[in-house]
Amino acid sequence: MSGRRTKTIAAGGALIVGLFGFYFASPYLFSKGTSTELTPDEVRQYYLEHTTTSVLAVSGSTTTGPASGTSVGTAAPTTDAPPPLAVLPKLGIYTYATTGGDEVDALAGQHHDYPATTTITVVPSGCGVLQRWDVLKERWEEWQRCVQGDAIVQPARTNYDSFFGLSQTDAYSCSGDGRPVRAPAGTHWMLVCEEPGKVNTYSGEVIGAETMQVGGTAVDTLHVRITVDNGQSGDSQVTDTWYQVGSDLLIAQTALNATSNPSPVGTTHYLEHYEIHLVSLEPDT
């Protein structure tokens, strides 16, 4: 979810389909595979397993050092004071109203729908926090986020998918600019995420400040847009995200990803589209 689904659908993995013996270059050709929703207890168990008693969630956002649960303080403003630090979301489980799904046009075409609610679980990790978006047991993403002055940096991200027993995990190391948490429209930044054989270039742009509603509360947000270049000229991956101003709390996100892959039966096309919107500013713990 940037926090958004910007996974490159690259050739990788082989799957034999029944007696036809077709060799396909991507698990996304079989996106009609088993779709298993996580139960609230399973999501909570993940949270508890990744949160120790020495890390306390506190009222307000947390700082970035190794996540300590300390709230961020701001010095009295002066004419030459540095900009306030960015902040990370509080530890916990955030619920999002969700619509969308994905599809492929291989053979007769296949698709699956995303559940009505999904979760992003925030746990301590390294220099900051790890945020995990659980869509299905067969489909999740996670990204590490840390504070760097008045920006949020992403050292790593992982995408996981599994269809018909074939799973694929893409673990990327990332470097580049931090996402500004307070910036005027037109501000740009860039991030490159790599794993062996794959390079994704993320180009970010601030669209502007907007007010959104979360559970009846008006929230000031910064609307940003991420465009991903995976090296394939015909592919398009665009994600719009609304973050709470000054923080990395994801308020809403929309994504439209369209990619193509060669296969023995011709070029196949994959399309993903979704919208998520935060239900409550207070996470479950």
CSV table of N, CA and C in Angstrom, one decimal, residues 183-238:
chain,number,residue,atom,x,y,z
A,183,ALA,N,4.3,19.1,2.1
A,183,ALA,CA,4.9,19.6,0.9
A,183,ALA,C,3.8,20.2,0.0
A,184,PRO,N,4.2,21.2,-0.8
A,184,PRO,CA,3.2,21.8,-1.7
A,184,PRO,C,3.0,20.9,-2.9
A,185,ALA,N,1.9,21.1,-3.6
A,185,ALA,CA,1.6,20.3,-4.8
A,185,ALA,C,2.7,20.5,-5.8
A,186,GLY,N,3.0,19.5,-6.5
A,186,GLY,CA,4.1,19.5,-7.5
A,186,GLY,C,5.4,19.0,-7.0
A,187,THR,N,5.5,18.8,-5.7
A,187,THR,CA,6.8,18.3,-5.1
A,187,THR,C,7.0,16.8,-5.6
A,188,HIS,N,8.2,16.5,-6.0
A,188,HIS,CA,8.5,15.1,-6.5
A,188,HIS,C,9.6,14.5,-5.7
A,189,TRP,N,9.6,13.1,-5.7
A,189,TRP,CA,10.6,12.3,-5.1
A,189,TRP,C,10.7,11.0,-5.9
A,190,MET,N,11.8,10.2,-5.6
A,190,MET,CA,12.0,9.0,-6.4
A,190,MET,C,12.6,7.9,-5.4
A,191,LEU,N,12.2,6.7,-5.7
A,191,LEU,CA,12.6,5.5,-4.9
A,191,LEU,C,12.9,4.4,-5.8
A,192,VAL,N,13.9,3.6,-5.6
A,192,VAL,CA,14.2,2.4,-6.4
A,192,VAL,C,14.2,1.2,-5.5
A,193,CYS,N,13.4,0.2,-5.9
A,193,CYS,CA,13.4,-1.1,-5.1
A,193,CYS,C,13.8,-2.2,-6.0
A,194,GLU,N,14.8,-3.0,-5.4
A,194,GLU,CA,15.4,-4.1,-6.2
A,194,GLU,C,15.4,-5.4,-5.5
A,195,GLU,N,15.3,-6.5,-6.3
A,195,GLU,CA,15.6,-7.8,-5.9
A,195,GLU,C,16.3,-8.5,-7.1
A,196,PRO,N,16.9,-9.6,-7.0
A,196,PRO,CA,17.6,-10.2,-8.1
A,196,PRO,C,16.7,-10.3,-9.3
A,197,GLY,N,17.1,-9.7,-10.4
A,197,GLY,CA,16.4,-9.7,-11.7
A,197,GLY,C,15.3,-8.8,-11.8
A,198,LYS,N,15.0,-8.0,-10.8
A,198,LYS,CA,13.9,-7.0,-10.9
A,198,LYS,C,14.2,-5.7,-10.3
A,199,VAL,N,13.9,-4.6,-11.0
A,199,VAL,CA,14.1,-3.3,-10.6
A,199,VAL,C,12.8,-2.5,-10.8
A,200,ASN,N,12.3,-1.9,-9.7
A,200,ASN,CA,11.1,-1.0,-9.8
A,200,ASN,C,11.5,0.4,-9.4
A,201,THR,N,11.2,1.3,-10.3
A,201,THR,CA,11.4,2.7,-10.0
A,201,THR,C,10.1,3.4,-9.7
A,202,TYR,N,10.0,4.0,-8.4
A,202,TYR,CA,8.8,4.7,-8.0
A,202,TYR,C,9.0,6.2,-8.1
A,203,SER,N,8.2,6.8,-8.9
A,203,SER,CA,8.2,8.2,-9.0
A,203,SER,C,7.0,8.8,-8.3
A,204,GLY,N,7.3,9.6,-7.3
A,204,GLY,CA,6.2,10.2,-6.4
A,204,GLY,C,5.9,11.7,-6.7
A,205,GLU,N,4.7,12.1,-6.6
A,205,GLU,CA,4.3,13.5,-6.7
A,205,GLU,C,3.2,13.8,-5.7
A,206,VAL,N,3.4,15.0,-5.1
A,206,VAL,CA,2.4,15.5,-4.2
A,206,VAL,C,1.3,16.2,-5.1
A,207,ILE,N,0.0,15.7,-4.9
A,207,ILE,CA,-1.1,16.3,-5.6
A,207,ILE,C,-1.7,17.5,-4.9
A,208,GLY,N,-1.7,17.4,-3.6
A,208,GLY,CA,-2.2,18.5,-2.8
A,208,GLY,C,-2.9,18.1,-1.5
A,209,ALA,N,-3.2,19.1,-0.7
A,209,ALA,CA,-3.9,18.9,0.6
A,209,ALA,C,-5.4,18.7,0.4
A,210,GLU,N,-6.0,17.7,1.1
A,210,GLU,CA,-7.4,17.5,1.0
A,210,GLU,C,-7.9,17.1,2.3
A,211,THR,N,-9.2,17.3,2.6
A,211,THR,CA,-9.8,16.9,3.8
A,211,THR,C,-10.7,15.7,3.5
A,212,MET,N,-10.5,14.6,4.4
A,212,MET,CA,-11.3,13.4,4.2
A,212,MET,C,-12.0,13.1,5.5
A,213,GLN,N,-13.0,12.2,5.5
A,213,GLN,CA,-13.8,11.8,6.6
A,213,GLN,C,-13.4,10.4,7.0
A,214,VAL,N,-13.1,10.2,8.3
A,214,VAL,CA,-12.8,8.9,8.9
A,214,VAL,C,-13.7,8.7,10.1
A,215,GLY,N,-14.7,7.9,10.0
A,215,GLY,CA,-15.6,7.6,11.1
A,215,GLY,C,-16.3,8.9,11.6
A,216,GLY,N,-16.6,9.8,10.7
A,216,GLY,CA,-17.3,11.0,11.1
A,216,GLY,C,-16.3,12.1,11.5
A,217,THR,N,-15.0,11.9,11.5
A,217,THR,CA,-14.0,12.9,11.9
A,217,THR,C,-13.4,13.4,10.6
A,218,ALA,N,-13.3,14.8,10.5
A,218,ALA,CA,-12.6,15.4,9.4
A,218,ALA,C,-11.0,15.2,9.6
A,219,VAL,N,-10.3,14.8,8.6
A,219,VAL,CA,-8.9,14.5,8.7
A,219,VAL,C,-8.2,15.3,7.6
A,220,ASP,N,-7.2,16.1,8.0
A,220,ASP,CA,-6.4,16.8,6.9
A,220,ASP,C,-5.4,15.8,6.4
A,221,THR,N,-5.4,15.6,5.0
A,221,THR,CA,-4.6,14.6,4.4
A,221,THR,C,-3.7,15.3,3.3
A,222,LEU,N,-2.6,14.6,3.0
A,222,LEU,CA,-1.8,15.0,1.8
A,222,LEU,C,-2.0,13.9,0.8
A,223,HIS,N,-2.5,14.3,-0.4
A,223,HIS,CA,-2.7,13.3,-1.5
A,223,HIS,C,-1.4,13.2,-2.3
A,224,VAL,N,-0.9,12.0,-2.5
A,224,VAL,CA,0.3,11.8,-3.3
A,224,VAL,C,0.0,10.7,-4.3
A,225,ARG,N,0.7,10.7,-5.4
A,225,ARG,CA,0.6,9.7,-6.5
A,225,ARG,C,1.9,9.1,-6.8
A,226,ILE,N,1.9,7.7,-6.8
A,226,ILE,CA,3.1,7.0,-7.1
A,226,ILE,C,2.9,6.3,-8.5
A,227,THR,N,3.8,6.4,-9.4
A,227,THR,CA,3.8,5.7,-10.7
A,227,THR,C,5.1,4.8,-10.7
A,228,VAL,N,4.9,3.6,-11.1
A,228,VAL,CA,5.9,2.6,-11.0
A,228,VAL,C,6.4,2.2,-12.5
A,229,ASP,N,7.7,2.3,-12.7
A,229,ASP,CA,8.3,1.8,-13.9
A,229,ASP,C,9.0,0.5,-13.7
A,230,ASN,N,8.5,-0.6,-14.3
A,230,ASN,CA,9.1,-1.9,-14.1
A,230,ASN,C,10.0,-2.3,-15.3
A,231,GLY,N,10.2,-1.3,-16.2
A,231,GLY,CA,11.0,-1.6,-17.4
A,231,GLY,C,10.2,-2.1,-18.6
A,232,GLN,N,8.9,-2.3,-18.4
A,232,GLN,CA,8.1,-2.8,-19.5
A,232,GLN,C,7.3,-1.6,-20.1
A,233,SER,N,7.5,-1.2,-21.3
A,233,SER,CA,6.9,0.0,-21.8
A,233,SER,C,5.4,0.0,-21.9
A,234,GLY,N,4.8,-1.1,-22.0
A,234,GLY,CA,3.4,-1.2,-22.1
A,234,GLY,C,2.6,-1.3,-20.8
A,235,ASP,N,3.3,-1.4,-19.7
A,235,ASP,CA,2.7,-1.6,-18.4
A,235,ASP,C,2.4,-0.3,-17.8
A,236,SER,N,1.4,-0.3,-16.9
A,236,SER,CA,1.0,1.0,-16.2
A,236,SER,C,0.6,0.6,-14.7
A,237,GLN,N,1.3,1.2,-13.8
A,237,GLN,CA,1.0,1.0,-12.4
A,237,GLN,C,0.9,2.3,-11.6
A,238,VAL,N,-0.3,2.7,-11.2
A,238,VAL,CA,-0.5,4.0,-10.6
A,238,VAL,C,-1.3,3.9,-9.3
